[in-house]
Amino acid sequence: MADSLWEDKDVRFDIPSRHLTMRLGEKTLDVINSVEDTKGNMGDNGRLVVTNLRLIWHSLTSSKISLSIGWNCILQMIQKSINTRQHGESDMIQLLAKTTDMKFEFIFTNLMPKSLKDLSSVISVHKSYMSSKLYRELKLRGALLNGRQLKVLPLEKVISYVNGVWNLSNNQGTLGAFIITNVRLVWVSDTKDQFNISIPYLQIIRIKARESKFGRALVVECSECSGGYVLGFRIDPKERLEQVLEELSSLLVSYSRRPNYGVEFIKESTEGKQKELTKDDYFKSEFGSEDIDSVEEDKFSNAYSAYLADGHATGKSREPIYSKELGLAIEKPPDGFTLKSLWEVIPSKES
């Protein structure tokens, strides 16, 4: 499950509708109409969709233009208030995001007055995502306990405790206990609180019992994106091991049907404000699904290069030119940009 989860770990441009609809466990937390993608599609009215895994922007005028920005890619987020002649005080959010080998900058401007709708939900959901990593990431030797009690996560429920569990790592056994919850499997040492492991069900590929040099063991295989660990535990007697295996297998199946990514957000009442869409198929309601699916996968829009934080995609420097404003040589700005527009985040008003 975890190895196929890309929504929170990638930045994608102009993707087909099947990648814009919600995957299992993904929830639409807020929908903000009348938002402009100022850097890549200035002047194009769009909709910003906040989910528990990512931030989506899509154009309301062209079904082929969209952005999907995973929360885990975001390095920096700045929210500002701006004044416009048409709408008065409005919100703007500037994002710096990073994938494996590229950095991108995005600027979203709310075209509605701040009194009717702001972009604060984007900040709140990102904070919730960053503070809930134990729901999604394997953790070794973490501060998991308070005394001898597990620090329970906000949406977590402890299902059972299993004492007398031997951790078989490093070719030796260390005695400890399982703490089994609705979102993860935790093992803690009986003698050292810092010797522990927290394994979210999201990162478990399979759980099984097999023979080892320590006898019959419970084996937990983890996803490649979490390190590809294969962890062995011994529980005596064998009947008890089988009971634990059955319980964990059942919880893993239940979790896979309704994944819990741990991101919480309580939306303020929108009474008297803009009407928001909460259906996961809002894209199909706005455009025909046939139009959206016709967008070829892995094709970027013409505005793709505009989002690059370093200004180019190849990693090579552009040709140098002489700048009269600075009195020195600089890289030639991208097409459609001036030195002034690149320097200013918010364009200054013309007198």
mmCIF file of C-alpha atoms in Angstrom:
data_model
loop_
_atom_site.group_PDB
_atom_site.id
_atom_site.type_symbol
_atom_site.label_atom_id
_atom_site.label_comp_id
_atom_site.label_asym_id
_atom_site.label_seq_id
_atom_site.Cartn_x
_atom_site.Cartn_y
_atom_site.Cartn_z
ATOM 1 C CA MET A 1 0.000 0.000 0.000
ATOM 2 C CA ALA A 2 2.718 2.474 1.006
ATOM 3 C CA ASP A 3 4.853 1.850 -2.092
ATOM 4 C CA SER A 4 1.926 2.815 -4.326
ATOM 5 C CA LEU A 5 1.074 5.924 -2.299
ATOM 6 C CA TRP A 6 2.404 8.898 -4.273
ATOM 7 C CA GLU A 7 -0.120 11.612 -3.471
ATOM 8 C CA ASP A 8 1.741 13.067 -0.472
ATOM 9 C CA LYS A 9 5.248 12.481 -1.853
ATOM 10 C CA ASP A 10 5.190 13.933 -5.354
ATOM 11 C CA VAL A 11 4.473 17.068 -7.382
ATOM 12 C CA ARG A 12 2.566 16.407 -10.602
ATOM 13 C CA PHE A 13 1.331 18.649 -13.392
ATOM 14 C CA ASP A 14 -1.706 18.336 -15.678
ATOM 15 C CA ILE A 15 -2.613 14.827 -14.586
ATOM 16 C CA PRO A 16 -5.668 12.779 -15.666
ATOM 17 C CA SER A 17 -8.818 12.714 -13.545
ATOM 18 C CA ARG A 18 -8.115 9.279 -12.069
ATOM 19 C CA HIS A 19 -5.120 10.849 -10.296
ATOM 20 C CA LEU A 20 -7.174 13.794 -9.076
ATOM 21 C CA THR A 21 -9.921 11.752 -7.433
ATOM 22 C CA MET A 22 -9.434 10.638 -3.840
ATOM 23 C CA ARG A 23 -7.659 7.347 -3.112
ATOM 24 C CA LEU A 24 -8.783 5.133 -0.209
ATOM 25 C CA GLY A 25 -8.425 7.076 3.026
ATOM 26 C CA GLU A 26 -7.887 10.401 1.279
ATOM 27 C CA LYS A 27 -10.434 13.023 2.281
ATOM 28 C CA THR A 28 -11.389 16.419 0.936
ATOM 29 C CA LEU A 29 -10.937 18.744 3.930
ATOM 30 C CA ASP A 30 -11.585 22.077 2.272
ATOM 31 C CA VAL A 31 -12.484 23.431 -1.158
ATOM 32 C CA ILE A 32 -11.699 27.069 -1.985
ATOM 33 C CA ASN A 33 -13.174 28.566 -5.132
ATOM 34 C CA SER A 34 -11.790 31.557 -7.049
ATOM 35 C CA VAL A 35 -8.085 30.908 -6.515
ATOM 36 C CA GLU A 36 -5.449 31.924 -9.055
ATOM 37 C CA ASP A 37 -2.263 29.977 -9.729
ATOM 38 C CA THR A 38 -0.363 33.230 -9.993
ATOM 39 C CA LYS A 39 3.023 31.913 -11.072
ATOM 40 C CA GLY A 40 2.017 29.391 -13.716
ATOM 41 C CA ASN A 41 -1.460 30.418 -14.833
ATOM 42 C CA MET A 42 -1.941 34.090 -14.028
ATOM 43 C CA GLY A 43 -5.413 35.363 -14.902
ATOM 44 C CA ASP A 44 -6.924 31.861 -14.866
ATOM 45 C CA ASN A 45 -9.632 31.349 -12.240
ATOM 46 C CA GLY A 46 -9.309 28.005 -10.467
ATOM 47 C CA ARG A 47 -10.243 25.939 -7.463
ATOM 48 C CA LEU A 48 -7.940 24.919 -4.588
ATOM 49 C CA VAL A 49 -8.711 21.555 -2.992
ATOM 50 C CA VAL A 50 -7.152 20.699 0.373
ATOM 51 C CA THR A 51 -6.957 16.984 1.236
ATOM 52 C CA ASN A 52 -5.239 15.095 4.029
ATOM 53 C CA LEU A 53 -2.464 14.035 1.611
ATOM 54 C CA ARG A 54 -1.966 16.916 -0.820
ATOM 55 C CA LEU A 55 -2.937 20.274 -2.222
ATOM 56 C CA ILE A 56 -4.733 20.272 -5.578
ATOM 57 C CA TRP A 57 -5.320 23.244 -7.852
ATOM 58 C CA HIS A 58 -7.234 22.942 -11.095
ATOM 59 C CA SER A 59 -8.365 25.458 -13.664
ATOM 60 C CA LEU A 60 -12.074 26.205 -14.046
ATOM 61 C CA THR A 61 -11.630 27.125 -17.693
ATOM 62 C CA SER A 62 -9.499 24.246 -18.995
ATOM 63 C CA SER A 63 -9.802 20.617 -17.924
ATOM 64 C CA LYS A 64 -6.192 20.021 -18.972
ATOM 65 C CA ILE A 65 -4.585 22.320 -16.386
ATOM 66 C CA SER A 66 -4.032 21.052 -12.838
ATOM 67 C CA LEU A 67 -1.478 20.716 -10.054
ATOM 68 C CA SER A 68 -1.062 18.077 -7.336
ATOM 69 C CA ILE A 69 1.396 19.003 -4.562
ATOM 70 C CA GLY A 70 2.097 16.414 -1.855
ATOM 71 C CA TRP A 71 2.332 17.751 1.696
ATOM 72 C CA ASN A 72 5.586 15.859 2.222
ATOM 73 C CA CYS A 73 7.200 17.805 -0.644
ATOM 74 C CA ILE A 74 6.641 21.226 0.887
ATOM 75 C CA LEU A 75 9.758 22.819 2.390
ATOM 76 C CA GLN A 76 8.362 26.262 3.174
ATOM 77 C CA MET A 77 4.975 27.933 3.247
ATOM 78 C CA ILE A 78 4.302 31.660 3.663
ATOM 79 C CA GLN A 79 0.870 33.218 3.956
ATOM 80 C CA LYS A 80 0.443 36.936 3.211
ATOM 81 C CA SER A 81 -2.373 39.449 2.975
ATOM 82 C CA ILE A 82 -2.508 41.595 -0.152
ATOM 83 C CA ASN A 83 -4.717 44.483 -1.232
ATOM 84 C CA THR A 84 -6.267 44.510 -4.668
ATOM 85 C CA ARG A 85 -8.368 47.178 -6.321
ATOM 86 C CA GLN A 86 -11.071 44.706 -7.264
ATOM 87 C CA HIS A 87 -11.394 42.609 -4.093
ATOM 88 C CA GLY A 88 -9.748 44.629 -1.325
ATOM 89 C CA GLU A 89 -7.832 42.564 1.249
ATOM 90 C CA SER A 90 -7.206 39.014 0.037
ATOM 91 C CA ASP A 91 -4.953 36.078 0.894
ATOM 92 C CA MET A 92 -1.877 34.789 -0.917
ATOM 93 C CA ILE A 93 0.184 31.680 -0.155
ATOM 94 C CA GLN A 94 3.701 31.096 -1.463
ATOM 95 C CA LEU A 95 5.026 27.511 -1.413
ATOM 96 C CA LEU A 96 8.500 26.089 -1.927
ATOM 97 C CA ALA A 97 8.345 22.368 -2.745
ATOM 98 C CA LYS A 98 10.968 19.751 -3.540
ATOM 99 C CA THR A 99 10.936 16.385 -5.262
ATOM 100 C CA THR A 100 13.899 14.045 -5.727
ATOM 101 C CA ASP A 101 15.901 16.374 -7.960
ATOM 102 C CA MET A 102 13.880 19.561 -8.465
ATOM 103 C CA LYS A 103 12.575 22.498 -6.482
ATOM 104 C CA PHE A 104 9.357 24.288 -7.377
ATOM 105 C CA GLU A 105 7.746 27.531 -6.302
ATOM 106 C CA PHE A 106 3.983 28.041 -6.328
ATOM 107 C CA ILE A 107 1.952 31.165 -5.584
ATOM 108 C CA PHE A 108 -1.782 30.905 -5.004
ATOM 109 C CA THR A 109 -3.823 34.092 -4.752
ATOM 110 C CA ASN A 110 -7.345 34.159 -3.385
ATOM 111 C CA LEU A 111 -9.528 36.199 -5.741
ATOM 112 C CA MET A 112 -12.233 36.583 -3.102
ATOM 113 C CA PRO A 113 -12.194 39.102 -0.244
ATOM 114 C CA LYS A 114 -10.551 37.752 2.893
ATOM 115 C CA SER A 115 -13.740 38.497 4.833
ATOM 116 C CA LEU A 116 -15.535 35.823 2.804
ATOM 117 C CA LYS A 117 -12.807 33.183 2.583
ATOM 118 C CA ASP A 118 -9.122 32.920 3.429
ATOM 119 C CA LEU A 119 -6.473 30.286 2.761
ATOM 120 C CA SER A 120 -5.737 29.447 6.407
ATOM 121 C CA SER A 121 -6.899 25.844 5.969
ATOM 122 C CA VAL A 122 -3.844 25.200 3.755
ATOM 123 C CA ILE A 123 -1.512 26.167 6.609
ATOM 124 C CA SER A 124 -3.515 24.230 9.220
ATOM 125 C CA VAL A 125 -3.696 20.980 7.248
ATOM 126 C CA HIS A 126 0.014 21.093 6.390
ATOM 127 C CA LYS A 127 0.855 21.523 10.087
ATOM 128 C CA SER A 128 -1.398 18.591 10.955
ATOM 129 C CA TYR A 129 0.312 16.460 8.306
ATOM 130 C CA MET A 130 3.791 17.279 9.564
ATOM 131 C CA SER A 131 2.853 16.574 13.195
ATOM 132 C CA SER A 132 1.287 13.171 12.452
ATOM 133 C CA LYS A 133 4.188 11.309 10.826
ATOM 134 C CA LEU A 134 3.932 8.330 13.197
ATOM 135 C CA TYR A 135 0.720 7.359 11.429
ATOM 136 C CA ARG A 136 2.634 6.976 8.166
ATOM 137 C CA GLU A 137 6.354 6.491 8.837
ATOM 138 C CA LEU A 138 8.286 3.666 10.459
ATOM 139 C CA LYS A 139 10.170 4.913 13.519
ATOM 140 C CA LEU A 140 13.178 3.246 15.172
ATOM 141 C CA ARG A 141 14.265 4.185 18.695
ATOM 142 C CA GLY A 142 11.832 7.037 19.143
ATOM 143 C CA ALA A 143 10.391 8.725 22.224
ATOM 144 C CA LEU A 144 7.308 6.515 22.134
ATOM 145 C CA LEU A 145 6.702 6.061 25.851
ATOM 146 C CA ASN A 146 5.707 8.203 28.783
ATOM 147 C CA GLY A 147 6.957 6.189 31.713
ATOM 148 C CA ARG A 148 6.007 2.707 30.569
ATOM 149 C CA GLN A 149 2.855 3.857 28.795
ATOM 150 C CA LEU A 150 2.577 4.404 25.063
ATOM 151 C CA LYS A 151 2.075 8.002 23.980
ATOM 152 C CA VAL A 152 -1.219 7.449 22.215
ATOM 153 C CA LEU A 153 -1.813 9.480 19.041
ATOM 154 C CA PRO A 154 -4.984 11.617 18.727
ATOM 155 C CA LEU A 155 -6.924 9.160 16.533
ATOM 156 C CA GLU A 156 -5.294 6.034 17.964
ATOM 157 C CA LYS A 157 -6.837 3.316 20.125
ATOM 158 C CA VAL A 158 -4.855 0.619 21.929
ATOM 159 C CA ILE A 159 -6.287 -2.796 21.029
ATOM 160 C CA SER A 160 -4.110 -5.119 23.110
ATOM 161 C CA TYR A 161 -0.820 -5.643 24.950
ATOM 162 C CA VAL A 162 1.291 -8.750 24.392
ATOM 163 C CA ASN A 163 4.080 -9.428 26.897
ATOM 164 C CA GLY A 164 6.967 -11.845 26.379
ATOM 165 C CA VAL A 165 7.807 -10.854 22.781
ATOM 166 C CA TRP A 166 11.410 -11.443 21.719
ATOM 167 C CA ASN A 167 12.847 -9.102 19.100
ATOM 168 C CA LEU A 168 15.185 -11.261 16.981
ATOM 169 C CA SER A 169 17.255 -8.519 15.347
ATOM 170 C CA ASN A 170 21.067 -8.530 15.349
ATOM 171 C CA ASN A 171 21.159 -12.339 15.673
ATOM 172 C CA GLN A 172 20.090 -12.175 19.282
ATOM 173 C CA GLY A 173 16.879 -11.985 21.213
ATOM 174 C CA THR A 174 15.770 -8.993 23.259
ATOM 175 C CA LEU A 175 12.743 -9.415 25.478
ATOM 176 C CA GLY A 176 9.961 -6.880 25.228
ATOM 177 C CA ALA A 177 6.269 -6.403 24.503
ATOM 178 C CA PHE A 178 3.886 -5.614 21.658
ATOM 179 C CA ILE A 179 1.445 -2.743 21.907
ATOM 180 C CA ILE A 180 -1.141 -3.297 19.173
ATOM 181 C CA THR A 181 -3.287 -0.335 18.111
ATOM 182 C CA ASN A 182 -5.699 0.469 15.303
ATOM 183 C CA VAL A 183 -2.994 2.252 13.252
ATOM 184 C CA ARG A 184 0.349 0.626 14.116
ATOM 185 C CA LEU A 185 2.299 -2.180 15.744
ATOM 186 C CA VAL A 186 4.706 -1.053 18.467
ATOM 187 C CA TRP A 187 7.416 -3.173 20.079
ATOM 188 C CA VAL A 188 9.232 -1.889 23.199
ATOM 189 C CA SER A 189 12.093 -3.404 25.146
ATOM 190 C CA ASP A 190 11.521 -4.452 28.766
ATOM 191 C CA THR A 191 14.841 -2.956 29.849
ATOM 192 C CA LYS A 192 15.512 0.055 27.596
ATOM 193 C CA ASP A 193 12.670 2.437 26.739
ATOM 194 C CA GLN A 194 14.625 3.887 23.803
ATOM 195 C CA PHE A 195 15.000 0.449 22.214
ATOM 196 C CA ASN A 196 11.702 0.305 20.345
ATOM 197 C CA ILE A 197 10.050 0.334 16.956
ATOM 198 C CA SER A 198 6.793 1.807 15.682
ATOM 199 C CA ILE A 199 5.456 0.215 12.480
ATOM 200 C CA PRO A 200 2.369 1.816 10.886
ATOM 201 C CA TYR A 201 0.089 -0.658 9.133
ATOM 202 C CA LEU A 202 0.487 1.589 6.096
ATOM 203 C CA GLN A 203 4.124 0.419 5.839
ATOM 204 C CA ILE A 204 3.476 -3.319 6.365
ATOM 205 C CA ILE A 205 3.523 -5.445 3.211
ATOM 206 C CA ARG A 206 2.669 -8.723 4.937
ATOM 207 C CA ILE A 207 2.711 -10.482 8.298
ATOM 208 C CA LYS A 208 3.342 -14.213 8.532
ATOM 209 C CA ALA A 209 4.819 -16.972 10.717
ATOM 210 C CA ARG A 210 7.793 -19.013 9.603
ATOM 211 C CA GLU A 211 10.634 -21.118 10.972
ATOM 212 C CA SER A 212 13.897 -19.434 11.958
ATOM 213 C CA LYS A 213 17.027 -20.410 13.842
ATOM 214 C CA PHE A 214 15.227 -19.151 16.945
ATOM 215 C CA GLY A 215 12.248 -21.408 16.274
ATOM 216 C CA ARG A 216 8.897 -20.382 14.836
ATOM 217 C CA ALA A 217 8.789 -16.581 14.511
ATOM 218 C CA LEU A 218 6.366 -13.831 13.590
ATOM 219 C CA VAL A 219 7.776 -12.013 10.554
ATOM 220 C CA VAL A 220 6.790 -8.464 9.586
ATOM 221 C CA GLU A 221 7.811 -7.357 6.071
ATOM 222 C CA CYS A 222 7.896 -3.586 5.559
ATOM 223 C CA SER A 223 7.594 -1.525 2.390
ATOM 224 C CA GLU A 224 10.581 -0.445 0.334
ATOM 225 C CA CYS A 225 9.854 3.222 0.965
ATOM 226 C CA SER A 226 10.192 2.640 4.722
ATOM 227 C CA GLY A 227 13.526 0.836 4.373
ATOM 228 C CA GLY A 228 12.413 -2.651 3.332
ATOM 229 C CA TYR A 229 12.936 -4.046 6.844
ATOM 230 C CA VAL A 230 12.126 -7.683 7.572
ATOM 231 C CA LEU A 231 11.546 -7.928 11.337
ATOM 232 C CA GLY A 232 11.311 -11.145 13.330
ATOM 233 C CA PHE A 233 9.654 -11.694 16.714
ATOM 234 C CA ARG A 234 9.269 -14.820 18.815
ATOM 235 C CA ILE A 235 6.243 -15.389 21.018
ATOM 236 C CA ASP A 236 5.810 -18.501 23.195
ATOM 237 C CA PRO A 237 3.920 -20.767 23.146
ATOM 238 C CA LYS A 238 3.226 -21.320 19.452
ATOM 239 C CA GLU A 239 -0.532 -21.138 20.008
ATOM 240 C CA ARG A 240 -0.147 -17.631 21.377
ATOM 241 C CA LEU A 241 1.962 -16.623 18.379
ATOM 242 C CA GLU A 242 -0.811 -17.825 16.059
ATOM 243 C CA GLN A 243 -3.381 -15.796 18.020
ATOM 244 C CA VAL A 244 -1.278 -12.643 17.684
ATOM 245 C CA LEU A 245 -0.738 -13.341 13.968
ATOM 246 C CA GLU A 246 -4.488 -13.710 13.446
ATOM 247 C CA GLU A 247 -5.211 -10.479 15.328
ATOM 248 C CA LEU A 248 -2.600 -8.471 13.407
ATOM 249 C CA SER A 249 -3.691 -9.922 10.060
ATOM 250 C CA SER A 250 -7.277 -8.921 10.776
ATOM 251 C CA LEU A 251 -6.265 -5.389 11.782
ATOM 252 C CA LEU A 252 -4.084 -5.061 8.671
ATOM 253 C CA VAL A 253 -6.995 -6.044 6.408
ATOM 254 C CA SER A 254 -9.316 -3.642 8.233
ATOM 255 C CA TYR A 255 -6.783 -0.821 7.924
ATOM 256 C CA SER A 256 -6.229 -1.443 4.201
ATOM 257 C CA ARG A 257 -9.965 -0.968 3.630
ATOM 258 C CA ARG A 258 -10.082 2.305 5.580
ATOM 259 C CA PRO A 259 -6.564 3.777 5.897
ATOM 260 C CA ASN A 260 -6.062 6.407 8.582
ATOM 261 C CA TYR A 261 -3.347 8.921 7.644
ATOM 262 C CA GLY A 262 -3.704 10.810 10.921
ATOM 263 C CA VAL A 263 -4.381 14.272 9.492
ATOM 264 C CA GLU A 264 -7.063 16.192 11.378
ATOM 265 C CA PHE A 265 -8.727 19.443 10.413
ATOM 266 C CA ILE A 266 -11.875 21.040 11.797
ATOM 267 C CA LYS A 267 -13.313 23.437 9.257
ATOM 268 C CA GLU A 268 -15.003 26.584 10.467
ATOM 269 C CA SER A 269 -18.655 27.064 9.637
ATOM 270 C CA THR A 270 -19.103 28.305 6.080
ATOM 271 C CA GLU A 271 -22.611 29.622 6.596
ATOM 272 C CA GLY A 272 -23.000 32.818 4.606
ATOM 273 C CA LYS A 273 -19.753 32.140 2.736
ATOM 274 C CA GLN A 274 -19.092 30.519 -0.603
ATOM 275 C CA LYS A 275 -20.751 27.191 -1.305
ATOM 276 C CA GLU A 276 -18.146 24.433 -1.293
ATOM 277 C CA LEU A 277 -18.011 21.056 -3.003
ATOM 278 C CA THR A 278 -17.328 18.061 -0.800
ATOM 279 C CA LYS A 279 -17.833 15.238 -3.287
ATOM 280 C CA ASP A 280 -14.726 13.391 -4.435
ATOM 281 C CA ASP A 281 -15.969 13.537 -8.033
ATOM 282 C CA TYR A 282 -16.128 17.350 -8.169
ATOM 283 C CA PHE A 283 -13.823 17.277 -11.208
ATOM 284 C CA LYS A 284 -16.369 15.263 -13.141
ATOM 285 C CA SER A 285 -19.103 17.648 -12.089
ATOM 286 C CA GLU A 286 -17.093 20.589 -13.438
ATOM 287 C CA PHE A 287 -15.866 18.924 -16.639
ATOM 288 C CA GLY A 288 -16.813 15.793 -18.512
ATOM 289 C CA SER A 289 -14.643 12.882 -17.359
ATOM 290 C CA GLU A 290 -13.881 12.089 -20.996
ATOM 291 C CA ASP A 291 -12.230 15.485 -21.470
ATOM 292 C CA ILE A 292 -10.062 15.100 -18.382
ATOM 293 C CA ASP A 293 -9.003 11.533 -19.110
ATOM 294 C CA SER A 294 -7.832 12.581 -22.554
ATOM 295 C CA VAL A 295 -4.883 14.368 -20.916
ATOM 296 C CA GLU A 296 -1.820 12.233 -21.516
ATOM 297 C CA GLU A 297 -0.049 10.970 -18.442
ATOM 298 C CA ASP A 298 3.344 12.404 -17.565
ATOM 299 C CA LYS A 299 2.922 15.336 -19.977
ATOM 300 C CA PHE A 300 3.698 18.725 -18.469
ATOM 301 C CA SER A 301 1.955 21.987 -19.314
ATOM 302 C CA ASN A 302 3.754 24.789 -21.109
ATOM 303 C CA ALA A 303 3.935 26.613 -17.792
ATOM 304 C CA TYR A 304 5.962 23.813 -16.175
ATOM 305 C CA SER A 305 9.266 25.684 -16.310
ATOM 306 C CA ALA A 306 7.698 28.699 -14.620
ATOM 307 C CA TYR A 307 7.282 26.726 -11.392
ATOM 308 C CA LEU A 308 10.932 25.719 -11.110
ATOM 309 C CA ALA A 309 12.489 27.500 -8.163
ATOM 310 C CA ASP A 310 15.846 27.710 -9.927
ATOM 311 C CA GLY A 311 14.282 28.923 -13.182
ATOM 312 C CA HIS A 312 15.274 26.009 -15.419
ATOM 313 C CA ALA A 313 14.758 22.278 -15.687
ATOM 314 C CA THR A 314 18.054 21.061 -17.063
ATOM 315 C CA GLY A 315 20.383 22.160 -14.290
ATOM 316 C CA LYS A 316 22.407 24.157 -16.855
ATOM 317 C CA SER A 317 22.879 27.895 -16.606
ATOM 318 C CA ARG A 318 21.196 30.139 -19.169
ATOM 319 C CA GLU A 319 23.273 32.446 -21.338
ATOM 320 C CA PRO A 320 24.593 35.550 -19.549
ATOM 321 C CA ILE A 321 23.333 39.011 -20.471
ATOM 322 C CA TYR A 322 24.212 42.506 -19.273
ATOM 323 C CA SER A 323 21.678 44.033 -16.846
ATOM 324 C CA LYS A 324 21.450 47.829 -17.035
ATOM 325 C CA GLU A 325 19.459 47.874 -13.772
ATOM 326 C CA LEU A 326 22.154 46.035 -11.812
ATOM 327 C CA GLY A 327 25.193 47.047 -13.833
ATOM 328 C CA LEU A 328 26.502 43.489 -14.089
ATOM 329 C CA ALA A 329 26.104 40.253 -16.000
ATOM 330 C CA ILE A 330 23.190 37.966 -15.041
ATOM 331 C CA GLU A 331 21.522 34.846 -16.399
ATOM 332 C CA LYS A 332 18.895 35.656 -19.001
ATOM 333 C CA PRO A 333 15.440 35.556 -17.343
ATOM 334 C CA PRO A 334 12.967 32.920 -18.582
ATOM 335 C CA ASP A 335 10.740 33.923 -21.478
ATOM 336 C CA GLY A 336 7.867 36.111 -20.355
ATOM 337 C CA PHE A 337 9.649 37.331 -17.224
ATOM 338 C CA THR A 338 11.483 40.529 -16.405
ATOM 339 C CA LEU A 339 14.107 41.094 -13.751
ATOM 340 C CA LYS A 340 11.585 43.182 -11.806
ATOM 341 C CA SER A 341 8.885 40.495 -11.910
ATOM 342 C CA LEU A 342 11.322 37.812 -10.742
ATOM 343 C CA TRP A 343 12.502 39.983 -7.862
ATOM 344 C CA GLU A 344 9.026 40.834 -6.592
ATOM 345 C CA VAL A 345 6.721 38.217 -5.100
ATOM 346 C CA ILE A 346 3.810 40.677 -5.161
ATOM 347 C CA PRO A 347 3.853 42.980 -8.182
ATOM 348 C CA SER A 348 3.985 46.613 -7.178
ATOM 349 C CA LYS A 349 1.091 48.885 -8.122
ATOM 350 C CA GLU A 350 1.648 51.111 -11.083
ATOM 351 C CA SER A 351 1.367 54.761 -10.162
#
